[in-house]
Tab-separated table of C-alpha atoms and ligand atoms in Angstrom:
chain	number	residue	atom	x	y	z
A	1	MET	CA	148.766	21.772	101.963
A	2	SER	CA	147.679	24.945	100.261
A	3	PRO	CA	149.597	28.062	101.341
A	4	VAL	CA	146.304	29.712	102.348
A	5	LEU	CA	144.377	27.658	104.915
A	6	PRO	CA	141.776	25.816	102.836
A	7	THR	CA	138.654	26.871	104.754
A	8	TYR	CA	136.947	28.398	101.722
A	9	ALA	CA	135.396	26.729	98.663
A	10	ARG	CA	136.741	29.289	96.221
A	11	ALA	CA	135.861	29.592	92.538
A	12	ASP	CA	138.869	29.298	90.268
A	13	ILE	CA	138.897	32.943	89.209
A	14	SER	CA	140.668	36.069	90.351
A	15	PHE	CA	139.993	39.694	89.585
A	16	GLU	CA	142.408	42.389	88.639
A	17	ARG	CA	140.234	45.465	88.954
A	18	GLY	CA	136.701	46.722	89.256
A	19	GLU	CA	134.658	49.528	87.717
A	20	GLY	CA	131.306	50.344	89.288
A	21	ALA	CA	129.179	47.192	89.121
A	22	TRP	CA	131.775	45.319	87.039
A	23	LEU	CA	134.740	43.133	87.908
A	24	ILE	CA	137.464	42.429	85.370
A	25	ALA	CA	139.180	39.049	85.701
A	26	SER	CA	142.919	38.521	85.249
A	27	ASN	CA	142.238	37.135	81.750
A	28	GLY	CA	140.239	40.250	80.787
A	29	ASP	CA	136.733	38.735	81.093
A	30	ARG	CA	134.141	41.167	82.453
A	31	TYR	CA	131.644	40.110	85.124
A	32	LEU	CA	128.538	41.946	86.286
A	33	ASP	CA	128.970	41.825	90.052
A	34	PHE	CA	125.670	40.940	91.748
A	35	GLY	CA	127.504	39.641	94.808
A	36	ALA	CA	129.357	42.844	95.711
A	37	GLY	CA	131.789	40.921	97.910
A	38	VAL	CA	128.793	39.589	99.889
A	39	ALA	CA	126.853	42.859	100.172
A	40	VAL	CA	129.958	44.896	100.950
A	41	ASN	CA	130.690	47.056	97.908
A	42	ALA	CA	127.641	49.269	98.385
A	43	LEU	CA	129.093	51.943	96.098
A	44	GLY	CA	130.539	49.438	93.655
A	45	HIS	CA	134.203	49.182	92.740
A	46	ALA	CA	136.638	52.081	92.491
A	47	HIS	CA	134.096	54.734	93.454
A	48	PRO	CA	135.840	58.106	93.002
A	49	LYS	CA	134.645	59.466	96.371
A	50	LEU	CA	135.919	56.430	98.241
A	51	ILE	CA	139.247	56.515	96.426
A	52	GLU	CA	139.583	60.179	97.318
A	53	ALA	CA	138.658	59.572	100.969
A	54	LEU	CA	141.061	56.643	101.376
A	55	THR	CA	144.048	58.053	99.496
A	56	GLY	CA	143.582	61.474	101.090
A	57	GLN	CA	143.709	59.930	104.567
A	58	ALA	CA	146.555	57.585	103.574
A	59	GLN	CA	148.772	60.598	103.044
A	60	LYS	CA	148.071	61.943	106.529
A	61	VAL	CA	147.951	59.205	109.169
A	62	TRP	CA	146.896	55.534	108.986
A	63	HIS	CA	146.670	54.385	112.557
A	64	VAL	CA	147.070	55.836	116.029
A	65	SER	CA	145.078	53.358	118.236
A	66	ASN	CA	142.287	54.208	120.615
A	67	LEU	CA	144.694	55.682	123.170
A	68	TYR	CA	143.986	58.999	121.441
A	69	GLN	CA	141.119	60.985	119.986
A	70	VAL	CA	140.151	59.911	116.462
A	71	GLU	CA	138.270	62.748	114.812
A	72	GLY	CA	136.781	60.548	112.096
A	73	GLN	CA	135.112	58.373	114.772
A	74	THR	CA	133.343	61.345	116.315
A	75	LYS	CA	132.245	62.540	112.885
A	76	LEU	CA	130.886	59.166	111.766
A	77	ALA	CA	129.293	58.439	115.153
A	78	GLU	CA	127.510	61.818	115.084
A	79	LYS	CA	126.214	61.094	111.581
A	80	LEU	CA	124.936	57.642	112.548
A	81	ILE	CA	123.331	59.046	115.687
A	82	SER	CA	121.531	61.767	113.755
A	83	LEU	CA	120.313	59.220	111.175
A	84	THR	CA	119.230	56.388	113.500
A	85	PHE	CA	117.791	55.468	116.914
A	86	ALA	CA	121.281	55.402	118.442
A	87	ASP	CA	122.912	57.661	121.048
A	88	THR	CA	126.374	56.119	120.854
A	89	VAL	CA	128.557	53.966	118.563
A	90	PHE	CA	131.461	51.503	119.016
A	91	PHE	CA	133.596	50.857	115.916
A	92	THR	CA	134.946	47.431	114.933
A	93	ASN	CA	136.673	45.867	111.920
A	94	SER	CA	134.078	43.254	111.023
A	95	GLY	CA	130.531	42.076	111.453
A	96	ALA	CA	131.340	39.365	113.984
A	97	GLU	CA	133.099	41.931	116.165
A	98	ALA	CA	130.108	44.251	115.915
A	99	LEU	CA	127.998	41.328	117.153
A	100	GLU	CA	130.475	40.543	119.935
A	101	ALA	CA	130.206	44.157	121.085
A	102	SER	CA	126.397	43.935	120.894
A	103	ILE	CA	126.276	40.675	122.864
A	104	LYS	CA	128.681	41.945	125.526
A	105	MET	CA	126.735	45.185	125.810
A	106	ALA	CA	123.437	43.348	126.271
A	107	ARG	CA	124.927	41.227	129.066
A	108	LYS	CA	126.616	44.214	130.693
A	109	TYR	CA	123.389	46.219	130.639
A	110	HIS	CA	121.698	43.674	132.847
A	111	ALA	CA	124.764	43.280	135.070
A	112	ALA	CA	124.853	47.062	135.522
A	113	SER	CA	121.124	46.940	136.346
A	114	GLY	CA	121.793	44.441	139.138
A	115	ASN	CA	120.692	41.367	137.138
A	116	PRO	CA	123.912	39.604	136.088
A	117	GLU	CA	121.959	36.335	135.698
A	118	ARG	CA	120.271	37.811	132.645
A	119	TYR	CA	122.926	36.872	130.091
A	120	GLU	CA	120.953	34.771	127.622
A	121	LEU	CA	119.889	35.960	124.191
A	122	ILE	CA	117.069	34.316	122.299
A	123	THR	CA	118.077	33.840	118.651
A	124	PHE	CA	116.288	32.427	115.616
A	125	GLU	CA	116.611	29.364	113.411
A	126	GLY	CA	118.440	30.054	110.164
A	127	ALA	CA	120.391	32.917	111.750
A	128	PHE	CA	123.952	33.865	110.912
A	129	HIS	CA	125.893	36.211	113.171
A	130	GLY	CA	129.541	35.483	112.319
A	131	ARG	CA	132.280	32.913	112.930
A	132	THR	CA	133.708	33.738	116.367
A	133	LEU	CA	133.017	31.328	119.225
A	134	ALA	CA	130.199	33.501	120.575
A	135	THR	CA	128.645	34.244	117.211
A	136	ILE	CA	128.594	30.590	116.066
A	137	ALA	CA	126.812	29.795	119.330
A	138	ALA	CA	124.382	32.646	118.618
A	139	GLY	CA	123.808	31.425	115.056
A	140	GLY	CA	123.241	27.911	116.350
A	141	GLN	CA	124.165	26.127	113.090
A	142	GLU	CA	125.655	22.684	113.674
A	143	LYS	CA	127.864	22.890	110.578
A	144	TYR	CA	129.713	25.879	112.075
A	145	LEU	CA	129.793	24.555	115.664
A	146	ASP	CA	130.927	21.005	114.950
A	147	GLY	CA	134.364	20.142	116.338
A	148	PHE	CA	134.985	23.466	118.032
A	149	GLY	CA	134.471	22.305	121.562
A	150	PRO	CA	131.862	23.284	124.090
A	151	ARG	CA	129.249	25.618	122.757
A	152	MET	CA	129.386	28.975	124.488
A	153	PRO	CA	126.431	29.264	126.845
A	154	GLY	CA	124.067	32.191	126.719
A	155	PHE	CA	122.035	31.536	123.592
A	156	VAL	CA	118.782	29.708	123.045
A	157	GLN	CA	117.191	29.350	119.660
A	158	VAL	CA	113.561	29.272	118.562
A	159	PRO	CA	111.866	29.159	115.119
A	160	LEU	CA	111.597	32.435	113.215
A	161	ASN	CA	108.182	34.141	113.261
A	162	ASP	CA	106.903	31.911	116.087
A	163	ILE	CA	105.971	34.312	118.875
A	164	GLU	CA	104.576	31.569	121.138
A	165	ALA	CA	107.949	29.806	121.033
A	166	VAL	CA	109.602	33.093	121.999
A	167	LYS	CA	107.257	33.571	124.955
A	168	ALA	CA	107.919	30.020	126.114
A	169	ALA	CA	111.692	30.576	125.902
A	170	ILE	CA	111.730	33.684	128.117
A	171	GLY	CA	113.051	32.885	131.570
A	172	ASP	CA	115.050	34.252	134.507
A	173	ASN	CA	118.254	34.260	132.441
A	174	THR	CA	116.881	36.037	129.379
A	175	ALA	CA	118.711	39.234	128.401
A	176	GLY	CA	116.924	39.932	125.146
A	177	PHE	CA	116.402	38.974	121.522
A	178	LEU	CA	118.998	38.930	118.756
A	179	ILE	CA	117.552	38.932	115.253
A	180	GLU	CA	118.319	39.745	111.630
A	181	PRO	CA	115.223	41.631	110.385
A	182	ILE	CA	115.933	39.833	107.099
A	183	GLN	CA	118.204	36.789	107.223
A	184	GLY	CA	120.999	36.928	104.660
A	185	GLU	CA	123.015	33.699	104.842
A	186	GLY	CA	119.812	31.900	105.878
A	187	GLY	CA	118.316	32.584	102.438
A	188	ILE	CA	116.741	36.083	102.462
A	189	ARG	CA	114.115	34.981	104.988
A	190	GLU	CA	112.141	37.846	106.496
A	191	ALA	CA	110.938	38.242	110.009
A	192	SER	CA	107.345	39.424	109.644
A	193	LYS	CA	106.505	42.965	110.693
A	194	ASP	CA	104.026	41.642	113.244
A	195	PHE	CA	106.657	39.337	114.699
A	196	ILE	CA	109.219	42.125	115.093
A	197	LYS	CA	106.562	44.346	116.672
A	198	ALA	CA	105.637	41.563	119.065
A	199	LEU	CA	109.321	41.136	120.012
A	200	ARG	CA	109.563	44.852	120.816
A	201	LYS	CA	106.456	44.591	122.970
A	202	LEU	CA	107.756	41.534	124.811
A	203	ALA	CA	111.098	43.252	125.355
A	204	ASP	CA	109.371	46.274	126.876
A	205	GLU	CA	107.113	44.160	129.074
A	206	HIS	CA	109.953	42.025	130.423
A	207	GLY	CA	112.737	44.627	130.595
A	208	LEU	CA	114.668	42.869	127.816
A	209	LEU	CA	116.809	44.262	125.010
A	210	LEU	CA	116.008	44.030	121.314
A	211	VAL	CA	119.216	43.584	119.320
A	212	PHE	CA	119.171	43.798	115.510
A	213	ASP	CA	121.861	42.286	113.345
A	214	GLU	CA	121.839	44.558	110.290
A	215	VAL	CA	125.312	43.597	109.149
A	216	GLN	CA	123.924	42.507	105.784
A	217	SER	CA	120.538	44.263	105.598
A	218	GLY	CA	121.817	47.721	106.545
A	219	VAL	CA	123.399	50.715	104.816
A	220	GLY	CA	120.850	51.187	102.056
A	221	ARG	CA	120.615	47.535	100.984
A	222	THR	CA	116.811	47.373	101.362
A	223	GLY	CA	116.219	50.853	99.956
A	224	HIS	CA	116.137	52.255	103.494
A	225	LEU	CA	119.251	53.297	105.381
A	226	PHE	CA	118.581	50.376	107.732
A	227	ALA	CA	115.931	47.690	107.271
A	228	TYR	CA	114.386	48.449	110.692
A	229	MET	CA	113.328	51.872	109.428
A	230	ASP	CA	110.659	50.216	107.302
A	231	LEU	CA	109.321	48.140	110.211
A	232	GLY	CA	108.072	50.808	112.598
A	233	VAL	CA	110.176	49.232	115.359
A	234	VAL	CA	113.440	50.489	116.833
A	235	PRO	CA	116.051	48.266	118.486
A	236	ASP	CA	118.073	49.010	121.622
A	237	ILE	CA	121.312	47.780	120.057
A	238	MET	CA	122.224	47.213	116.409
A	239	ALA	CA	125.231	45.684	114.669
A	240	SER	CA	126.314	47.066	111.311
A	241	ALA	CA	129.219	46.126	109.029
A	242	LYS	CA	129.616	44.938	105.407
A	243	GLY	CA	128.245	47.893	103.371
A	244	ILE	CA	129.280	50.518	105.915
A	245	GLY	CA	132.932	50.204	104.872
A	246	GLY	CA	132.210	49.942	101.147
A	247	GLY	CA	135.061	47.400	100.915
A	248	PHE	CA	137.279	48.686	103.720
A	249	PRO	CA	136.985	46.465	106.838
A	250	LEU	CA	134.607	48.301	109.172
A	251	GLY	CA	131.817	47.434	111.563
A	252	ALA	CA	129.849	49.296	114.201
A	253	CYS	CA	127.706	48.616	117.236
A	254	LEU	CA	125.023	51.271	117.662
A	255	ALA	CA	123.058	51.640	120.883
A	256	THR	CA	120.791	53.782	122.974
A	257	ALA	CA	122.344	55.496	126.000
A	258	GLU	CA	120.296	53.237	128.275
A	259	ALA	CA	121.414	49.975	126.616
A	260	ALA	CA	125.037	51.179	126.654
A	261	LYS	CA	125.027	52.275	130.292
A	262	GLY	CA	127.325	49.444	131.437
A	263	MET	CA	130.019	50.118	128.831
A	264	THR	CA	132.302	52.300	130.911
A	265	PRO	CA	136.043	52.933	130.273
A	266	GLY	CA	138.000	49.702	130.069
A	267	THR	CA	135.011	47.397	129.521
A	268	HIS	CA	135.628	46.823	125.796
A	269	GLY	CA	138.149	47.698	123.134
A	270	SER	CA	139.840	47.048	119.804
A	271	THR	CA	143.296	48.003	118.581
A	272	TYR	CA	142.268	48.731	115.011
A	273	GLY	CA	138.579	49.513	115.569
A	274	GLY	CA	137.687	52.868	114.023
A	275	ASN	CA	141.137	53.606	112.692
A	276	PRO	CA	141.570	56.760	110.585
A	277	LEU	CA	141.586	54.929	107.236
A	278	ALA	CA	138.371	53.046	108.046
A	279	MET	CA	136.761	56.248	109.330
A	280	ALA	CA	137.648	58.211	106.202
A	281	VAL	CA	135.939	55.588	104.040
A	282	GLY	CA	132.998	55.017	106.417
A	283	ASN	CA	132.220	58.736	106.499
A	284	ALA	CA	132.311	58.898	102.685
A	285	VAL	CA	130.018	55.848	102.368
A	286	ILE	CA	127.427	57.229	104.778
A	287	ASP	CA	127.544	60.717	103.189
A	288	GLU	CA	126.590	59.082	99.907
A	289	VAL	CA	124.145	56.360	100.958
A	290	ALA	CA	122.163	58.443	103.462
A	291	GLN	CA	121.098	60.941	100.795
A	292	PRO	CA	117.361	60.602	100.139
A	293	GLU	CA	117.954	60.609	96.362
A	294	PHE	CA	120.426	57.762	96.705
A	295	LEU	CA	117.955	55.610	98.641
A	296	GLU	CA	115.257	56.523	96.152
A	297	HIS	CA	117.525	55.311	93.360
A	298	VAL	CA	117.949	51.997	95.201
A	299	ARG	CA	114.180	51.572	95.524
A	300	ARG	CA	113.560	52.502	91.878
A	301	VAL	CA	116.171	50.209	90.352
A	302	ALA	CA	115.151	47.474	92.819
A	303	GLY	CA	111.554	47.791	91.635
A	304	ARG	CA	112.625	47.217	88.029
A	305	LEU	CA	114.891	44.336	88.958
A	306	THR	CA	112.256	42.619	91.098
A	307	GLN	CA	109.694	42.982	88.334
A	308	GLY	CA	112.030	41.354	85.816
A	309	LEU	CA	112.866	38.539	88.217
A	310	SER	CA	109.214	37.884	89.044
A	311	MET	CA	108.508	37.478	85.339
A	312	LEU	CA	111.288	34.904	85.157
A	313	ALA	CA	109.829	33.053	88.150
A	314	ASP	CA	106.467	32.952	86.344
A	315	GLU	CA	108.085	31.841	83.109
A	316	TYR	CA	110.410	29.188	84.568
A	317	PRO	CA	108.718	27.782	87.689
A	318	ASP	CA	110.774	24.612	87.362
A	319	VAL	CA	113.969	26.667	87.894
A	320	ILE	CA	112.901	29.575	90.140
A	321	GLU	CA	110.214	29.030	92.747
A	322	THR	CA	109.900	32.570	94.089
A	323	VAL	CA	111.703	35.886	94.396
A	324	ARG	CA	112.389	36.985	97.976
A	325	GLY	CA	113.617	40.088	99.704
A	326	ARG	CA	113.487	43.862	99.651
A	327	GLY	CA	115.329	46.539	97.753
A	328	LEU	CA	118.601	45.159	96.427
A	329	PHE	CA	118.641	42.451	99.117
A	330	LEU	CA	117.120	39.751	96.912
A	331	GLY	CA	117.029	35.986	96.718
A	332	LEU	CA	115.910	33.527	94.095
A	333	LYS	CA	114.399	30.552	95.880
A	334	CYS	CA	115.422	27.850	93.438
A	335	LYS	CA	113.936	24.565	92.315
A	336	ALA	CA	117.165	23.431	90.683
A	337	PRO	CA	120.175	23.256	93.073
A	338	ASN	CA	121.227	26.839	93.907
A	339	THR	CA	124.935	26.159	93.449
A	340	ASP	CA	124.291	24.830	89.901
A	341	ILE	CA	122.418	28.023	89.071
A	342	GLN	CA	125.075	30.219	90.673
A	343	LYS	CA	127.803	28.469	88.628
A	344	ALA	CA	125.788	28.704	85.409
A	345	LEU	CA	125.249	32.423	86.058
A	346	MET	CA	128.976	32.894	86.586
A	347	ALA	CA	129.619	31.212	83.235
A	348	LYS	CA	127.274	33.825	81.739
A	349	GLY	CA	129.267	36.626	83.376
A	350	LEU	CA	126.973	37.285	86.336
A	351	LEU	CA	128.346	36.927	89.877
A	352	THR	CA	125.860	35.967	92.605
A	353	VAL	CA	126.105	34.376	96.068
A	354	ALA	CA	124.513	31.108	97.191
A	355	ALA	CA	122.649	31.097	100.521
A	356	GLY	CA	120.797	28.649	102.756
A	357	ASP	CA	117.354	27.264	101.896
A	358	ASN	CA	118.430	26.678	98.259
A	359	VAL	CA	118.556	30.400	97.504
A	360	VAL	CA	120.763	32.375	95.119
A	361	ARG	CA	121.338	35.858	96.499
A	362	LEU	CA	121.417	38.939	94.288
A	363	LEU	CA	123.300	41.673	96.139
A	364	PRO	CA	124.408	44.168	93.517
A	365	PRO	CA	126.204	47.397	94.344
A	366	LEU	CA	123.550	49.976	95.228
A	367	ILE	CA	124.777	52.218	92.392
A	368	ILE	CA	123.673	49.860	89.574
A	369	SER	CA	121.784	51.434	86.695
A	370	GLU	CA	118.458	50.216	85.360
A	371	ASP	CA	120.306	48.995	82.260
A	372	GLU	CA	122.620	46.903	84.423
A	373	ALA	CA	119.595	45.484	86.259
A	374	ALA	CA	118.035	44.569	82.894
A	375	ASP	CA	121.345	43.058	81.782
A	376	ALA	CA	121.372	40.831	84.878
A	377	VAL	CA	117.771	39.732	84.245
A	378	SER	CA	118.598	38.717	80.687
A	379	ARG	CA	121.650	36.725	81.843
A	380	ILE	CA	119.482	34.982	84.454
A	381	GLU	CA	116.873	34.325	81.799
A	382	SER	CA	119.371	32.599	79.526
A	383	VAL	CA	120.389	30.317	82.405
A	384	CYS	CA	116.743	29.600	83.244
A	385	ALA	CA	116.043	28.774	79.616
A	386	ALA	CA	118.978	26.375	79.481
A	387	LEU	CA	117.987	24.653	82.734
A	388	SER	CA	114.262	24.568	82.158
A	389	GLN	CA	112.903	21.147	81.302
A	390	SER	CA	109.485	22.441	80.342
A	391	ARG	CA	111.195	24.396	77.623
A	392	GLU	CA	112.024	21.265	75.632
A	393	GLY	CA	109.794	21.178	72.590
A	394	ASP	CA	108.446	24.639	73.456
A	395	ALA	CA	111.181	27.015	72.350
A	396	SER	CA	108.670	29.862	71.987
A	397	GLY	CA	108.120	29.849	75.755
A	398	ALA	CA	111.590	31.271	76.331
A	399	ALA	CA	111.122	34.364	74.202
A	400	ALA	CA	109.334	36.625	76.680
A	401	THR	CA	111.865	39.290	77.593
B	501	PLP	C1	128.346	38.676	107.325
B	501	PLP	C2	127.504	38.702	108.514
B	501	PLP	C3	128.051	38.677	109.804
B	501	PLP	C4	129.537	38.493	110.062
B	501	PLP	O1	130.290	39.523	109.493
B	501	PLP	P1	131.871	39.310	109.312
B	501	PLP	O2	132.342	40.647	108.809
B	501	PLP	O3	132.048	38.197	108.326
B	501	PLP	O4	132.430	38.970	110.635
B	501	PLP	C5	127.191	38.779	110.879
B	501	PLP	N1	125.864	38.904	110.702
B	501	PLP	C6	125.303	38.936	109.477
B	501	PLP	C7	123.824	39.095	109.354
B	501	PLP	C8	126.098	38.823	108.343
B	501	PLP	O5	125.536	38.829	107.142
C-alpha cells in the first residue's frame, strides 16, 4: 500500500520551486504552468507580495481560532463586500466547505422564514461542487457517489440551460438553485446569460435563493472579479475558493443580509476558517486582483491567447474541435482523447488540466505575459501537428504560426 492513500492518479513528477508562471521540477526541467494548481495560483508562484504577506504574518501570530476577533477577517470581508453583491462573509479552508456553508445557509434561510420543508436545491448536470457527502450529492456524478452509502437528500438535478426542466423541478421542497456560471470540472461549459437571467427571475417569483459556485470561475479568472459580474445577474449566496488564497488554503461564502438571516451565533463554524495566515494572503490576493488594471491585463492577454488557440482549432480540426470559455478560464474541446493531449503537452513542458466532456483546461496564472501566452500556443501547436492525421503528406499545413 502506498504511504499516501492512493486516491489520486498522479503524474510521476514533482516540483521543487516556482517562479511566476513557471514550475521547476526536481530534475531542473522547466514547465510553463497552465494548470496553476487547478486555477489556484492566480498570482503565479512565489509572488513577492504574497511572500511578504505570509512571512510577515508568520512572525506575528498563526492561529487563534474563532473564539476571538480576527482583524484580517474583518478587513477581507469589508473588501469583498465593497467589491461584490454581498453584505457578509464566512471564511473556510476549501471550496467544498464554502459550498457546505452556502447549502446550510440556503436551508437555514427558509427555516428561519418559517418554511423548513424548503431544503432542496436544484443543481445542474455536469456540475462539480466538491467531495464532501453533501457536495457529491449536489454534483450528482455517479463516479463520485458510488460506494459511499445513501445519497444525501436535498438535491435534484436537471440539464444545464433547460429552463423548462427547471420549472418542472420546482416544488414545495425547493430552496433554490445552485449553479456554476461556467462549469470547470464539467469541461468549461457555460450557462447561457438568458438561462441565468431566467433562474434569477424564477427565484424572485417563487421566493427561492440563487446560489453561485464561483470556486473556480471567480477571483479574476474570467477577466472580471467574479464571472457573475459579466452576466447582469446577482446571486443571493456565492461560494469562492481556489484563486482567493493564491495557493494558501482559503474559501469564502458570501451572502446578502437577507439570505444570511438564519446564520446566528452557534449555527456554523470552523476551527481554522479565516485564520490569520490565510487572511494575510487573501487580503494581498484581493488587493492585487481587484485592481482594474489587473483585470484589464487578464482580458488583454486572454484575448491574445484565445486568438492563437482559435487559429489552432481551425488548423487542426482533427485534434481540437473548439475553444471554450472566458478570460483565462479556457478549455480545448478535443477530438483526440484529452488525456493523451494533456500528457503530450506535459512532455513539451506545458502543464494543463483534463476536464469532463473530453476537454483540456488552460488555467494559467492571471499574471502571465503575452509572450508566455504565445509560448503556450506554440507548444500546443507542436502537439497538434504531431497528433494531426491530416498533416501526413501535407507538412506545409503545419507552418502557420
Ligand atoms: C474545486 C471546486 C470545488 C471544490 O473545492 P475544494 O477546495 O477542492 O474543496 C467546488 N466547486 C467548484 C466549481 C470547484 O471548481
